Amino acid sequence: MISNADLELLGIYACRHCNSPDALFLQSRTLKAHTTRKHSASCTQTNSDLLQSTYRHADPNAWTQTLQWLQTHSITPPSFPTNLWQTIRFKTQLEFFTTLHHVHEWILDASSPLDDAADHPAYQTSPEPLWKLLLLLETLLLHPITDGEPKSPDLAILQRLSTFRRGHISQLYLQASSISVVPNTSPIHFAADDDPCPSAQSLADSDNLRSAYQRSQSALPTAKMTPEVTQRCSNLYPSRVLPCNTPSCSRSSSANHPQIPLSENLLYEALSKLKPGTAGGPFSDLTDVLKSYALYRPAPQGNKTMPRPYTQTFCRILRLILSNDIPKSIVPFLSANRFIALHKDPADDSKLRPIGIGTAYRCIAGAVIMTLYANRFSSFLLTEGQFGIAISGGIDFLLHFAQAQLHQYIDRPLASNQAPHRALLSLDITNMFNAVSRDAAR
């Protein structure tokens, strides 16, 4: 990676804050003007000032009380796994985008040190309460309709947005927390070959291996998360054993991490690889929401010249996450998972496949890293015989290769009444992926 000093020898001045190809300048004074405009070294407004300057008609005391509540409140995941995003109109989605953009801007402003921070309480100077507000935003505004609200999802969300802008965040939180999930008492159903969609085996026989894999995964029903199921899943993970002479892994500060050159084009590429309709994270947060937000373009259809108003702000939020420049107290929430388990065997409901679904921000940050370093990952892993990560069509290649070997060295000799030239060994190691040592794999 080229350092800023080397770039300056070439007459190119890079912004160390943006760390992006979009922030390269040919004159030092242009870089200075950009830094002054976009990355003020300090902040002159408290958190209450930031919020009040956005929503001027709200009661200042309401937002102050909200910041105090967020600073001391330990947020917990909601009881519902998804939200109303797919049921609301585009116009309502735009209203949500505006509010999401406001919270992003508050975090970016609050992440700069306050000039007179010592004269104010922590909830006025730290970005921590604003990060909590961001992680809870979809829970607060997009949760399922509760008693007393309009039956229309659009009207209900517009009503919540009005409550949000008045600063009554704890009211929205209590409303979302009041939702109780009705236990699923329906019998467990496993997909069969006579189901409306083709079976996984039929797809595999037609060499449509990717669809066959997706079909086999969708055919696994979700287990009811009873205490017994939770304990069974916990038993799948053995106790951690550190390898000899291996230092323990600890979280280091952002200064020790190389800066990831996140550009808007890189973000577009990473977002394009995200599958739509994925399940919600621990705070009922959806990657579809953030993807639509980052890619939104307020222009007539077909006009690609208009800029996307939220992309740059979203990039800056991701840079804070990727550089670990976030409050330490937020890390457990940002890295949290919604835990579910799938039934693997219709004859034995004790065979489970545990799955953790991360927050939408964590998923997108991971997609950015995978997109940026895909070539490095593949060049390293291919030599180790790993075809499942950053290798396009890797699984298809392995299956076709095995089929070709089977035909050449086993099927053909047997068809000629000759002994096979090779043997095919298939191994199925019990609980391998759950039991493998993460420390040894580093």
CSV table of C-alpha atoms in Angstrom, one decimal:
chain,number,residue,atom,x,y,z
A,1,MET,CA,0.0,0.0,0.0
A,2,ILE,CA,1.4,3.4,-1.0
A,3,SER,CA,2.0,5.8,1.9
A,4,ASN,CA,0.8,9.5,1.8
A,5,ALA,CA,4.5,10.6,1.8
A,6,ASP,CA,5.2,8.6,-1.4
A,7,LEU,CA,2.1,10.1,-3.0
A,8,GLU,CA,3.2,13.6,-2.2
A,9,LEU,CA,6.5,12.9,-4.0
A,10,LEU,CA,4.3,12.3,-7.1
A,11,GLY,CA,2.5,15.6,-6.5
A,12,ILE,CA,-0.7,13.8,-5.2
A,13,TYR,CA,-2.2,14.7,-1.8
A,14,ALA,CA,-4.4,12.2,-0.1
A,15,CYS,CA,-6.9,12.8,2.6
A,16,ARG,CA,-5.9,10.6,5.6
A,17,HIS,CA,-9.4,10.8,7.0
A,18,CYS,CA,-11.3,9.6,3.8
A,19,ASN,CA,-8.5,7.2,2.8
A,20,SER,CA,-10.3,6.9,-0.6
A,21,PRO,CA,-9.4,7.3,-4.2
A,22,ASP,CA,-12.2,9.8,-4.3
A,23,ALA,CA,-10.2,12.2,-2.0
A,24,LEU,CA,-7.0,12.7,-4.0
A,25,PHE,CA,-5.9,16.3,-4.7
A,26,LEU,CA,-3.2,17.9,-6.9
A,27,GLN,CA,-2.6,20.9,-4.6
A,28,SER,CA,-1.9,20.9,-0.8
A,29,ARG,CA,-4.2,24.0,-0.4
A,30,THR,CA,-7.1,22.0,-2.0
A,31,LEU,CA,-6.5,19.2,0.5
A,32,LYS,CA,-6.4,21.7,3.4
A,33,ALA,CA,-9.7,23.2,2.3
A,34,HIS,CA,-11.2,19.7,2.0
A,35,THR,CA,-10.0,18.8,5.5
A,36,THR,CA,-11.4,22.0,7.0
A,37,ARG,CA,-14.7,21.5,5.3
A,38,LYS,CA,-15.2,17.8,5.8
A,39,HIS,CA,-13.1,16.8,8.8
A,40,SER,CA,-13.0,19.5,11.4
A,41,ALA,CA,-10.4,18.7,14.1
A,42,SER,CA,-12.9,19.4,16.8
A,43,CYS,CA,-16.6,19.8,17.4
A,44,THR,CA,-18.2,22.9,18.8
A,45,GLN,CA,-21.7,21.5,19.5
A,46,THR,CA,-22.9,19.2,22.2
A,47,ASN,CA,-25.0,16.2,21.3
A,48,SER,CA,-28.2,18.1,22.4
A,49,ASP,CA,-27.1,21.0,20.1
A,50,LEU,CA,-26.7,18.6,17.2
A,51,LEU,CA,-30.1,17.1,17.6
A,52,GLN,CA,-31.9,20.4,18.4
A,53,SER,CA,-30.4,22.0,15.3
A,54,THR,CA,-31.9,19.2,13.2
A,55,TYR,CA,-35.4,19.2,14.8
A,56,ARG,CA,-35.8,22.8,15.9
A,57,HIS,CA,-39.5,22.5,16.9
A,58,ALA,CA,-38.8,19.7,19.4
A,59,ASP,CA,-38.6,20.4,23.1
A,60,PRO,CA,-34.8,20.6,24.0
A,61,ASN,CA,-35.5,18.9,27.3
A,62,ALA,CA,-36.9,15.8,25.5
A,63,TRP,CA,-33.8,15.3,23.5
A,64,THR,CA,-31.6,15.9,26.6
A,65,GLN,CA,-33.6,13.2,28.5
A,66,THR,CA,-33.3,10.9,25.6
A,67,LEU,CA,-29.5,11.2,25.5
A,68,GLN,CA,-29.3,10.5,29.2
A,69,TRP,CA,-31.5,7.5,28.8
A,70,LEU,CA,-29.5,6.1,25.9
A,71,GLN,CA,-26.2,6.7,27.7
A,72,THR,CA,-27.2,4.6,30.7
A,73,HIS,CA,-29.6,2.1,29.1
A,74,SER,CA,-28.3,-1.3,28.1
A,75,ILE,CA,-30.1,-2.0,24.8
A,76,THR,CA,-31.5,-5.5,24.3
A,77,PRO,CA,-32.7,-7.2,21.1
A,78,PRO,CA,-36.4,-7.1,20.4
A,79,SER,CA,-38.6,-10.2,20.5
A,80,PHE,CA,-39.6,-10.0,16.8
A,81,PRO,CA,-37.2,-11.1,14.1
A,82,THR,CA,-38.2,-8.8,11.3
A,83,ASN,CA,-39.9,-5.5,10.6
A,84,LEU,CA,-42.4,-3.7,8.3
A,85,TRP,CA,-39.9,-2.6,5.7
A,86,GLN,CA,-41.2,-4.7,2.8
A,87,THR,CA,-44.8,-3.6,3.5
A,88,ILE,CA,-44.5,0.2,3.3
A,89,ARG,CA,-44.7,2.4,0.3
A,90,PHE,CA,-41.6,4.0,-1.3
A,91,LYS,CA,-42.6,7.5,-0.1
A,92,THR,CA,-42.6,6.2,3.5
A,93,GLN,CA,-39.2,4.6,2.9
A,94,LEU,CA,-37.9,8.0,1.8
A,95,GLU,CA,-39.1,9.5,5.1
A,96,PHE,CA,-37.2,6.8,6.9
A,97,PHE,CA,-34.1,7.5,4.8
A,98,THR,CA,-34.1,11.1,5.9
A,99,THR,CA,-34.2,10.2,9.6
A,100,LEU,CA,-31.5,7.6,9.1
A,101,HIS,CA,-29.3,10.2,7.4
A,102,HIS,CA,-29.8,12.6,10.3
A,103,VAL,CA,-28.6,9.9,12.8
A,104,HIS,CA,-25.6,9.2,10.6
A,105,GLU,CA,-24.6,12.8,10.5
A,106,TRP,CA,-25.0,13.2,14.3
A,107,ILE,CA,-22.6,10.3,14.8
A,108,LEU,CA,-20.0,11.7,12.4
A,109,ASP,CA,-20.2,15.1,14.1
A,110,ALA,CA,-20.1,13.6,17.6
A,111,SER,CA,-17.1,11.5,16.7
A,112,SER,CA,-14.9,14.6,16.7
A,113,PRO,CA,-13.7,15.7,20.1
A,114,LEU,CA,-15.6,18.5,21.7
A,115,ASP,CA,-13.6,21.7,22.4
A,116,ASP,CA,-14.8,22.0,26.0
A,117,ALA,CA,-15.7,18.4,26.7
A,118,ALA,CA,-14.5,18.6,30.3
A,119,ASP,CA,-17.4,21.1,31.0
A,120,HIS,CA,-20.1,18.7,29.9
A,121,PRO,CA,-21.4,15.3,31.0
A,122,ALA,CA,-20.6,12.2,29.0
A,123,TYR,CA,-24.0,11.9,27.2
A,124,GLN,CA,-23.3,15.4,25.7
A,125,THR,CA,-19.8,14.6,24.4
A,126,SER,CA,-19.6,10.9,23.6
A,127,PRO,CA,-21.0,9.4,20.4
A,128,GLU,CA,-22.1,6.3,22.4
A,129,PRO,CA,-25.8,7.3,22.9
A,130,LEU,CA,-26.1,8.1,19.2
A,131,TRP,CA,-24.6,4.7,18.2
A,132,LYS,CA,-27.2,3.1,20.4
A,133,LEU,CA,-29.9,5.1,18.7
A,134,LEU,CA,-28.6,4.0,15.3
A,135,LEU,CA,-28.6,0.3,16.2
A,136,LEU,CA,-32.2,0.6,17.6
A,137,LEU,CA,-33.5,2.8,14.7
A,138,GLU,CA,-35.3,0.0,12.8
A,139,THR,CA,-36.6,-1.5,16.0
A,140,LEU,CA,-38.1,1.9,17.0
A,141,LEU,CA,-39.6,2.9,13.7
A,142,LEU,CA,-40.3,-0.3,11.8
A,143,HIS,CA,-41.5,-2.7,14.5
A,144,PRO,CA,-44.8,-4.6,13.9
A,145,ILE,CA,-48.0,-2.7,14.5
A,146,THR,CA,-49.1,-2.5,18.1
A,147,ASP,CA,-52.5,-2.0,19.8
A,148,GLY,CA,-53.7,1.6,19.4
A,149,GLU,CA,-51.7,2.3,16.2
A,150,PRO,CA,-53.2,2.8,12.7
A,151,LYS,CA,-53.7,-0.6,10.9
A,152,SER,CA,-51.9,0.8,7.9
A,153,PRO,CA,-48.1,0.3,8.1
A,154,ASP,CA,-47.4,3.6,6.3
A,155,LEU,CA,-49.6,5.6,8.7
A,156,ALA,CA,-48.1,3.8,11.7
A,157,ILE,CA,-44.5,4.5,10.7
A,158,LEU,CA,-45.3,8.2,9.8
A,159,GLN,CA,-46.8,8.5,13.3
A,160,ARG,CA,-43.7,7.0,14.9
A,161,LEU,CA,-41.4,9.3,12.8
A,162,SER,CA,-43.3,12.3,14.3
A,163,THR,CA,-42.8,10.9,17.8
A,164,PHE,CA,-39.1,10.4,17.0
A,165,ARG,CA,-38.6,13.9,15.8
A,166,ARG,CA,-40.1,15.2,19.1
A,167,GLY,CA,-37.4,13.3,21.0
A,168,HIS,CA,-39.7,10.7,22.7
A,169,ILE,CA,-37.4,7.8,22.0
A,170,SER,CA,-38.0,5.9,25.2
A,171,GLN,CA,-41.7,5.9,24.4
A,172,LEU,CA,-41.0,4.2,21.1
A,173,TYR,CA,-38.7,1.7,22.8
A,174,LEU,CA,-41.4,0.7,25.3
A,175,GLN,CA,-43.9,0.4,22.5
A,176,ALA,CA,-41.6,-2.0,20.6
A,177,SER,CA,-40.7,-3.9,23.7
A,178,SER,CA,-44.4,-4.5,24.4
A,179,ILE,CA,-44.7,-6.8,21.4
A,180,SER,CA,-44.9,-10.4,22.4
A,181,VAL,CA,-44.2,-13.2,19.8
A,182,VAL,CA,-46.8,-15.9,19.6
A,183,PRO,CA,-45.2,-19.3,20.0
A,184,ASN,CA,-45.1,-21.3,16.8
A,185,THR,CA,-47.1,-24.5,17.4
A,186,SER,CA,-47.3,-25.7,13.8
A,187,PRO,CA,-45.7,-29.1,13.2
A,188,ILE,CA,-42.2,-29.2,11.7
A,189,HIS,CA,-42.4,-29.6,7.9
A,190,PHE,CA,-39.6,-30.9,5.8
A,191,ALA,CA,-39.7,-30.2,2.0
A,192,ALA,CA,-40.3,-33.3,-0.1
A,193,ASP,CA,-39.9,-34.2,-3.7
A,194,ASP,CA,-43.5,-33.6,-4.4
A,195,ASP,CA,-43.4,-30.0,-3.2
A,196,PRO,CA,-44.2,-27.3,-5.7
A,197,CYS,CA,-40.6,-26.4,-6.4
A,198,PRO,CA,-38.1,-28.9,-7.7
A,199,SER,CA,-36.2,-31.1,-5.2
A,200,ALA,CA,-32.6,-30.4,-4.5
A,201,GLN,CA,-31.6,-33.9,-5.9
A,202,SER,CA,-33.4,-33.2,-9.2
A,203,LEU,CA,-31.5,-29.9,-9.5
A,204,ALA,CA,-28.2,-31.5,-8.7
A,205,ASP,CA,-28.9,-34.2,-11.4
A,206,SER,CA,-29.3,-31.4,-13.9
A,207,ASP,CA,-25.9,-29.9,-12.8
A,208,ASN,CA,-27.7,-26.9,-11.4
A,209,LEU,CA,-25.6,-27.2,-8.3
A,210,ARG,CA,-26.0,-23.7,-6.9
A,211,SER,CA,-29.8,-23.9,-7.0
A,212,ALA,CA,-29.6,-27.4,-5.5
A,213,TYR,CA,-27.6,-26.1,-2.5
A,214,GLN,CA,-30.0,-23.2,-2.0
A,215,ARG,CA,-32.9,-25.6,-2.2
A,216,SER,CA,-31.4,-28.0,0.4
A,217,GLN,CA,-30.9,-25.1,2.8
A,218,SER,CA,-34.4,-23.7,2.3
A,219,ALA,CA,-35.8,-27.1,3.0
A,220,LEU,CA,-34.6,-27.1,6.5
A,221,PRO,CA,-37.2,-25.9,8.9
A,222,THR,CA,-36.4,-23.5,11.8
A,223,ALA,CA,-36.3,-25.1,15.2
A,224,LYS,CA,-38.4,-23.7,18.1
A,225,MET,CA,-35.9,-22.0,20.4
A,226,THR,CA,-36.9,-23.8,23.6
A,227,PRO,CA,-34.4,-24.0,26.5
A,228,GLU,CA,-33.8,-27.6,25.5
A,229,VAL,CA,-32.9,-26.6,21.9
A,230,THR,CA,-30.6,-23.8,23.2
A,231,GLN,CA,-28.8,-26.2,25.5
A,232,ARG,CA,-28.3,-28.7,22.6
A,233,CYS,CA,-26.8,-26.0,20.4
A,234,SER,CA,-24.5,-24.9,23.3
A,235,ASN,CA,-23.2,-28.5,23.6
A,236,LEU,CA,-22.1,-28.5,20.0
A,237,TYR,CA,-19.3,-26.0,20.9
A,238,PRO,CA,-16.5,-27.5,22.9
A,239,SER,CA,-14.5,-25.5,25.4
A,240,ARG,CA,-11.8,-23.3,24.0
A,241,VAL,CA,-8.3,-24.8,24.1
A,242,LEU,CA,-5.5,-22.4,23.1
A,243,PRO,CA,-2.7,-24.0,21.0
A,244,CYS,CA,0.8,-24.1,22.5
A,245,ASN,CA,2.9,-20.9,22.2
A,246,THR,CA,0.0,-19.0,20.6
A,247,PRO,CA,-0.7,-15.6,22.0
A,248,SER,CA,-4.3,-14.8,22.9
A,249,CYS,CA,-6.2,-12.6,20.4
A,250,SER,CA,-7.2,-9.3,21.8
A,251,ARG,CA,-8.9,-6.2,20.3
A,252,SER,CA,-6.4,-3.6,19.4
A,253,SER,CA,-7.0,0.1,18.8
A,254,SER,CA,-7.8,1.6,15.5
A,255,ALA,CA,-4.3,3.1,15.3
A,256,ASN,CA,-2.9,-0.4,14.9
A,257,HIS,CA,-5.1,-1.4,12.0
A,258,PRO,CA,-4.3,-0.6,8.4
A,259,GLN,CA,-6.8,1.9,6.9
A,260,ILE,CA,-9.2,0.2,4.4
A,261,PRO,CA,-9.5,2.3,1.2
A,262,LEU,CA,-13.3,2.4,1.1
A,263,SER,CA,-14.5,4.2,-2.0
A,264,GLU,CA,-18.1,4.6,-3.3
A,265,ASN,CA,-17.4,2.3,-6.2
A,266,LEU,CA,-16.1,-0.4,-3.8
A,267,LEU,CA,-19.3,0.1,-1.7
A,268,TYR,CA,-21.5,-0.3,-4.8
A,269,GLU,CA,-19.7,-3.5,-5.8
A,270,ALA,CA,-20.0,-5.0,-2.3
A,271,LEU,CA,-23.7,-4.1,-2.0
A,272,SER,CA,-24.4,-5.6,-5.4
A,273,LYS,CA,-23.3,-9.0,-4.1
A,274,LEU,CA,-25.6,-9.0,-1.1
A,275,LYS,CA,-28.6,-11.3,-1.5
A,276,PRO,CA,-32.0,-9.6,-1.2
A,277,GLY,CA,-34.5,-10.7,1.3
A,278,THR,CA,-32.1,-12.0,3.9
A,279,ALA,CA,-33.2,-12.5,7.5
A,280,GLY,CA,-33.1,-9.7,10.1
A,281,GLY,CA,-30.3,-9.3,12.5
A,282,PRO,CA,-30.4,-9.1,16.3
A,283,PHE,CA,-32.2,-5.7,16.3
A,284,SER,CA,-34.6,-6.8,13.5
A,285,ASP,CA,-32.3,-4.8,11.2
A,286,LEU,CA,-32.2,-5.7,7.5
A,287,THR,CA,-29.4,-5.3,5.0
A,288,ASP,CA,-32.1,-4.5,2.4
A,289,VAL,CA,-32.8,-1.3,4.3
A,290,LEU,CA,-29.2,-0.1,4.3
A,291,LYS,CA,-28.6,-1.2,0.7
A,292,SER,CA,-31.7,0.7,-0.5
A,293,TYR,CA,-30.6,3.8,1.5
A,294,ALA,CA,-27.0,3.8,0.2
A,295,LEU,CA,-28.1,3.3,-3.5
A,296,TYR,CA,-31.0,5.7,-3.5
A,297,ARG,CA,-30.8,8.2,-6.3
A,298,PRO,CA,-33.5,11.0,-6.4
A,299,ALA,CA,-33.7,11.3,-10.1
A,300,PRO,CA,-36.2,10.4,-12.8
A,301,GLN,CA,-36.0,6.8,-14.0
A,302,GLY,CA,-33.1,6.3,-16.4
A,303,ASN,CA,-31.2,9.5,-15.3
A,304,LYS,CA,-27.9,8.3,-14.0
A,305,THR,CA,-26.2,11.7,-13.7
A,306,MET,CA,-27.8,12.7,-10.4
A,307,PRO,CA,-25.6,11.9,-7.4
A,308,ARG,CA,-26.7,9.6,-4.6
A,309,PRO,CA,-27.3,11.8,-1.6
A,310,TYR,CA,-26.6,9.3,1.1
A,311,THR,CA,-23.7,7.2,-0.2
A,312,GLN,CA,-20.8,9.4,1.0
A,313,THR,CA,-22.3,9.7,4.5
A,314,PHE,CA,-22.8,5.9,4.7
A,315,CYS,CA,-19.2,5.4,3.5
A,316,ARG,CA,-17.9,7.5,6.4
A,317,ILE,CA,-20.0,5.5,8.9
A,318,LEU,CA,-18.5,2.3,7.5
A,319,ARG,CA,-15.0,3.7,7.8
A,320,LEU,CA,-15.6,4.3,11.5
A,321,ILE,CA,-16.6,0.7,11.9
A,322,LEU,CA,-13.8,-0.8,9.7
A,323,SER,CA,-11.2,1.2,11.5
A,324,ASN,CA,-12.6,0.3,14.9
A,325,ASP,CA,-13.1,4.0,15.6
A,326,ILE,CA,-16.3,3.4,17.7
A,327,PRO,CA,-16.9,3.5,21.4
A,328,LYS,CA,-15.8,0.2,23.1
A,329,SER,CA,-19.2,-0.1,24.8
A,330,ILE,CA,-20.8,-0.3,21.3
A,331,VAL,CA,-18.7,-3.2,20.1
A,332,PRO,CA,-20.7,-6.0,21.8
A,333,PHE,CA,-24.0,-4.6,20.3
A,334,LEU,CA,-22.5,-4.1,16.8
A,335,SER,CA,-21.0,-7.6,16.8
A,336,ALA,CA,-24.1,-9.3,18.3
A,337,ASN,CA,-26.0,-12.1,16.5
A,338,ARG,CA,-29.5,-13.3,16.3
A,339,PHE,CA,-29.3,-17.0,17.1
A,340,ILE,CA,-31.5,-19.6,15.3
A,341,ALA,CA,-31.2,-23.3,14.6
A,342,LEU,CA,-32.3,-25.4,11.7
A,343,HIS,CA,-33.5,-29.1,11.8
A,344,LYS,CA,-31.2,-31.3,9.8
A,345,ASP,CA,-32.9,-34.7,10.0
A,346,PRO,CA,-36.7,-35.3,9.7
A,347,ALA,CA,-36.2,-38.5,11.7
A,348,ASP,CA,-34.2,-36.9,14.5
A,349,ASP,CA,-35.2,-33.5,15.8
A,350,SER,CA,-32.1,-33.4,18.0
A,351,LYS,CA,-29.8,-32.9,15.0
A,352,LEU,CA,-29.5,-29.1,14.7
A,353,ARG,CA,-27.6,-26.6,12.6
A,354,PRO,CA,-26.9,-23.5,14.7
A,355,ILE,CA,-26.8,-20.2,12.7
A,356,GLY,CA,-25.9,-16.7,13.9
A,357,ILE,CA,-27.3,-13.7,11.9
A,358,GLY,CA,-25.2,-10.5,12.5
A,359,THR,CA,-26.2,-6.9,12.4
A,360,ALA,CA,-26.8,-5.3,9.0
A,361,TYR,CA,-23.8,-2.9,9.5
A,362,ARG,CA,-21.5,-5.9,10.4
A,363,CYS,CA,-22.7,-7.8,7.3
A,364,ILE,CA,-22.1,-4.9,5.0
A,365,ALA,CA,-18.7,-4.2,6.5
A,366,GLY,CA,-17.8,-7.9,6.0
A,367,ALA,CA,-19.0,-7.7,2.4
A,368,VAL,CA,-16.7,-4.7,1.8
A,369,ILE,CA,-13.7,-6.6,3.2
A,370,MET,CA,-14.5,-9.7,1.1
A,371,THR,CA,-14.8,-7.6,-2.0
A,372,LEU,CA,-11.7,-5.6,-1.5
A,373,TYR,CA,-9.4,-8.5,-0.6
A,374,ALA,CA,-11.0,-11.3,-2.6
A,375,ASN,CA,-7.9,-11.7,-4.8
A,376,ARG,CA,-5.6,-11.9,-1.7
A,377,PHE,CA,-7.9,-14.4,0.0
A,378,SER,CA,-8.1,-16.6,-3.1
A,379,SER,CA,-4.4,-16.6,-3.8
A,380,PHE,CA,-3.7,-17.7,-0.3
A,381,LEU,CA,-6.5,-20.2,0.2
A,382,LEU,CA,-6.2,-21.9,-3.2
A,383,THR,CA,-2.8,-23.2,-2.2
A,384,GLU,CA,-4.4,-24.7,0.9
A,385,GLY,CA,-7.0,-26.5,-1.2
A,386,GLN,CA,-9.8,-24.2,0.0
A,387,PHE,CA,-12.4,-23.5,-2.8
A,388,GLY,CA,-15.3,-22.2,-0.7
A,389,ILE,CA,-14.1,-18.6,0.0
A,390,ALA,CA,-13.6,-15.9,-2.6
A,391,ILE,CA,-13.5,-18.5,-5.4
A,392,SER,CA,-16.3,-18.0,-7.9
A,393,GLY,CA,-17.9,-21.3,-8.8
A,394,GLY,CA,-15.5,-23.1,-6.4
A,395,ILE,CA,-18.1,-25.7,-5.2
A,396,ASP,CA,-19.2,-26.4,-8.8
A,397,PHE,CA,-15.6,-27.0,-9.8
A,398,LEU,CA,-15.0,-29.5,-7.0
A,399,LEU,CA,-18.2,-31.4,-7.7
A,400,HIS,CA,-17.5,-31.6,-11.5
A,401,PHE,CA,-13.9,-32.5,-10.8
A,402,ALA,CA,-14.9,-35.4,-8.5
A,403,GLN,CA,-17.5,-36.6,-11.0
A,404,ALA,CA,-14.9,-36.6,-13.8
A,405,GLN,CA,-12.5,-38.5,-11.7
A,406,LEU,CA,-15.2,-41.0,-10.7
A,407,HIS,CA,-16.1,-41.6,-14.3
A,408,GLN,CA,-12.6,-41.9,-15.6
A,409,TYR,CA,-11.0,-44.1,-13.0
A,410,ILE,CA,-14.0,-46.1,-11.5
A,411,ASP,CA,-17.1,-46.1,-13.7
A,412,ARG,CA,-15.3,-46.8,-17.0
A,413,PRO,CA,-13.1,-49.7,-15.7
A,414,LEU,CA,-16.1,-51.3,-14.1
A,415,ALA,CA,-18.1,-51.0,-17.3
A,416,SER,CA,-15.3,-53.0,-19.0
A,417,ASN,CA,-15.2,-55.6,-16.2
A,418,GLN,CA,-11.9,-54.3,-15.0
A,419,ALA,CA,-10.8,-53.3,-11.5
A,420,PRO,CA,-11.1,-49.6,-10.7
A,421,HIS,CA,-7.8,-47.7,-10.9
A,422,ARG,CA,-8.6,-45.5,-7.9
A,423,ALA,CA,-10.9,-45.4,-4.8
A,424,LEU,CA,-13.2,-42.6,-3.8
A,425,LEU,CA,-13.1,-41.8,0.0
A,426,SER,CA,-15.9,-39.7,1.4
A,427,LEU,CA,-15.6,-38.4,4.9
A,428,ASP,CA,-18.3,-36.8,7.1
A,429,ILE,CA,-16.7,-35.5,10.3
A,430,THR,CA,-19.2,-35.1,13.1
A,431,ASN,CA,-19.7,-31.5,14.2
A,432,MET,CA,-16.5,-30.4,12.4
A,433,PHE,CA,-17.3,-26.8,11.7
A,434,ASN,CA,-18.5,-26.1,15.3
A,435,ALA,CA,-15.6,-27.9,16.9
A,436,VAL,CA,-12.7,-26.6,14.8
A,437,SER,CA,-10.3,-24.4,16.7
A,438,ARG,CA,-10.6,-20.7,15.7
A,439,ASP,CA,-7.3,-20.0,17.4
A,440,ALA,CA,-5.5,-22.7,15.3
A,441,ALA,CA,-7.1,-21.4,12.1
A,442,ARG,CA,-5.8,-17.8,12.6
